[in-house]
mmCIF file of C-alpha atoms in Angstrom:
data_model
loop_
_atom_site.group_PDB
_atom_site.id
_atom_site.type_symbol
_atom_site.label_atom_id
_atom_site.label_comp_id
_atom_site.label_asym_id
_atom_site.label_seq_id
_atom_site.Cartn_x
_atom_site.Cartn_y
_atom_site.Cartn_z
ATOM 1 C CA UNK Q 1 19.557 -34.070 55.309
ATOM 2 C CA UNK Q 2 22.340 -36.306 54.583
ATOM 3 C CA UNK Q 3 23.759 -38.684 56.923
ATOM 4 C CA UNK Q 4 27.752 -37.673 57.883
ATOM 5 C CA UNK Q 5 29.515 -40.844 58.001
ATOM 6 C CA UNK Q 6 31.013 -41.963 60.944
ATOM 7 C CA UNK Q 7 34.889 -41.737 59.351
ATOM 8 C CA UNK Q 8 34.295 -38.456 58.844
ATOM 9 C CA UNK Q 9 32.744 -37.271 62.225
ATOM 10 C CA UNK Q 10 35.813 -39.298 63.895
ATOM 11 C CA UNK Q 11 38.533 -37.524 61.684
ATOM 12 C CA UNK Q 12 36.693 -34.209 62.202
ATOM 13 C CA UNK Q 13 36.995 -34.305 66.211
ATOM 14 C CA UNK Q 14 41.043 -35.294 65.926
ATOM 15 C CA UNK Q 15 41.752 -32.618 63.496
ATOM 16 C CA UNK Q 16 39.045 -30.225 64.841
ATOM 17 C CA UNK Q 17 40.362 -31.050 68.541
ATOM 18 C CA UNK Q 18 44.008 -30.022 68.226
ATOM 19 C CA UNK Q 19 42.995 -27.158 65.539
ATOM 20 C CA UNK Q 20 41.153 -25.816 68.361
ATOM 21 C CA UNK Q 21 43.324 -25.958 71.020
ATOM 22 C CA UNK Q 22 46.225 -24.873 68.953
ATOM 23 C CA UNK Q 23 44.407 -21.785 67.610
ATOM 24 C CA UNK Q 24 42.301 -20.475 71.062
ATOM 25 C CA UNK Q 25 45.255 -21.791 73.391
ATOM 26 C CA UNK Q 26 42.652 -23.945 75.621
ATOM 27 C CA UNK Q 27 43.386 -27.528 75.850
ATOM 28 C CA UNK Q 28 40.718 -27.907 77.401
ATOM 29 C CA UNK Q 29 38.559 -26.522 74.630
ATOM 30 C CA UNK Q 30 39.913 -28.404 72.027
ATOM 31 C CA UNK Q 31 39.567 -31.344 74.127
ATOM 32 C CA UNK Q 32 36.127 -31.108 74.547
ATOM 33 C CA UNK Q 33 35.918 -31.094 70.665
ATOM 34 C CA UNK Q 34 37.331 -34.204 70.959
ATOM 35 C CA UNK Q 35 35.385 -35.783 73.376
ATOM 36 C CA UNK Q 36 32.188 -34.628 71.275
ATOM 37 C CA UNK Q 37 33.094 -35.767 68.479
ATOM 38 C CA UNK Q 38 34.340 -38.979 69.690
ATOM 39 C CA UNK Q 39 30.551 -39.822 71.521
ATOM 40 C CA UNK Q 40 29.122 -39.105 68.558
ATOM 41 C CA UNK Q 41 30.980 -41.403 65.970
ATOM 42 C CA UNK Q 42 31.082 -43.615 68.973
ATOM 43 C CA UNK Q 43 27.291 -43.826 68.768
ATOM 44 C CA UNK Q 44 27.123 -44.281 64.880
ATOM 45 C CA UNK Q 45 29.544 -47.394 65.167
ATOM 46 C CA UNK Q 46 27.056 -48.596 67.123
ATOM 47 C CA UNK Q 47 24.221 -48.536 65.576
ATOM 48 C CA UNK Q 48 26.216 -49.381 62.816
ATOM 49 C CA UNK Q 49 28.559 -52.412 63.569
ATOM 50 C CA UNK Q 50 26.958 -53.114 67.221
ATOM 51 C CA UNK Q 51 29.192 -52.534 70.606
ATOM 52 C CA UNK Q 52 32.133 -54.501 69.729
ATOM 53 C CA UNK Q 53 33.103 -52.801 66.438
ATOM 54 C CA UNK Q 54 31.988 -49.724 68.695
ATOM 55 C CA UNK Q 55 33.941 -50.403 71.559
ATOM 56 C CA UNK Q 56 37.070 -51.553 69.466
ATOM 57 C CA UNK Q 57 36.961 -48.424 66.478
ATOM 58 C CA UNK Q 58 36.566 -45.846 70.186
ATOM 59 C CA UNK Q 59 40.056 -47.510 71.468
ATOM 60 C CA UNK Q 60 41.196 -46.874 67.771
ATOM 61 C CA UNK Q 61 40.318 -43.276 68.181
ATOM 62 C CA UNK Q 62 41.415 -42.392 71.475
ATOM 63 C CA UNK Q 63 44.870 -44.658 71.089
ATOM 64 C CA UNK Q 64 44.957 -42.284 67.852
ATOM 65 C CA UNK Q 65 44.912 -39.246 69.747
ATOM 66 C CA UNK Q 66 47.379 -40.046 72.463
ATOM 67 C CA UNK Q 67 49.447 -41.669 69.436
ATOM 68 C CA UNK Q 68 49.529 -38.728 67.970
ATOM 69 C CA UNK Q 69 51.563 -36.789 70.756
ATOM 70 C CA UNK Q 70 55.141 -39.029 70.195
ATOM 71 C CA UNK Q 71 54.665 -39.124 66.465
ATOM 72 C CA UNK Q 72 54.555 -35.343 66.279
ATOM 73 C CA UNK Q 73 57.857 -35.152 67.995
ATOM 74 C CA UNK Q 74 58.847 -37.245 64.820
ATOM 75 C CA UNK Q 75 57.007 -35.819 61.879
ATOM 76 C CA UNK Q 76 55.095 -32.764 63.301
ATOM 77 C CA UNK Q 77 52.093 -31.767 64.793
ATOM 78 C CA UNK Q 78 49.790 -31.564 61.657
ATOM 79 C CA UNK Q 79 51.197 -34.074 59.955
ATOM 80 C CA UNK Q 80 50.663 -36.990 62.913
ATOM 81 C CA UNK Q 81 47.186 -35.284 63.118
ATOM 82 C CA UNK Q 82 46.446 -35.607 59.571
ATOM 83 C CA UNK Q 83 48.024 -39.212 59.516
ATOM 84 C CA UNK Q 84 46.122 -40.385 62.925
ATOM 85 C CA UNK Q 85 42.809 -39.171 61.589
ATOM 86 C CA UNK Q 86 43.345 -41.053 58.440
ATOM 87 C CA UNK Q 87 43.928 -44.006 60.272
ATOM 88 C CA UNK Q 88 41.258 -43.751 62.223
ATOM 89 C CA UNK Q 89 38.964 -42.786 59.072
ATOM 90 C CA UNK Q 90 39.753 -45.603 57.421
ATOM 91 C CA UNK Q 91 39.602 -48.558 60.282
ATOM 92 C CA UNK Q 92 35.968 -46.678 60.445
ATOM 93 C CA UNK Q 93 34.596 -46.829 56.861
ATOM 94 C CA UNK Q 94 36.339 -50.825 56.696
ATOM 95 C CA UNK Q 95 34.132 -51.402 59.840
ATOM 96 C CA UNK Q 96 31.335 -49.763 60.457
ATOM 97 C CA UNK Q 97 30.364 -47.192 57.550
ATOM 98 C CA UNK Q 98 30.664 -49.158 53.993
ATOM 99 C CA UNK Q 99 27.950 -51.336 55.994
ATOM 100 C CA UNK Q 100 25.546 -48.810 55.553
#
């Protein structure tokens, strides 16, 4: 089976997170999407980049998520989700994945 890279996994759990909660109405649902997601990649970046790169990419991703909630208010939901999740995606293949 093929390895998921980390960037993925990460931008999976923001825009899996809020799709969830958006769609079933539980917060804390989509949350816990979130939180899954973010353990996992959290443990990739690890064993990928070592604790620091993991330590700084898992501020990245949850400073994305509660980013995200002021830069809706500017540009939308989806589109600060899509745009956080990018951001994070990319700060995690420059870090941890293209490393192997």
């Amino acid at each position: 089976m093929a390895k998921v890279p980390a960037a993925a996994v990460a931008a999976s759990g923001l825009i899996g997170g809020y799709g969830v909660a958006r769609w079933t109405g539980k917060r804390q649902l989509g949350g816990a999407v979130l939180a899954v997601a973010g353990a996992t990649a959290a443990q990739q970046w690890r064993r990928q980049a070592g604790g620091r790169a993991a330590g700084a990419l898992t501020v990245a991703y949850v400073v994305g998520f509660a980013g995200s909630h002021p830069l809706a208010k500017k540009v939308g939901a989806w589109p600060a989700v899509f745009g956080v999740a990018g951001a994070v995606a990319l700060a995690s293949w420059a870090v941890a994945d293209r490393r192997g």
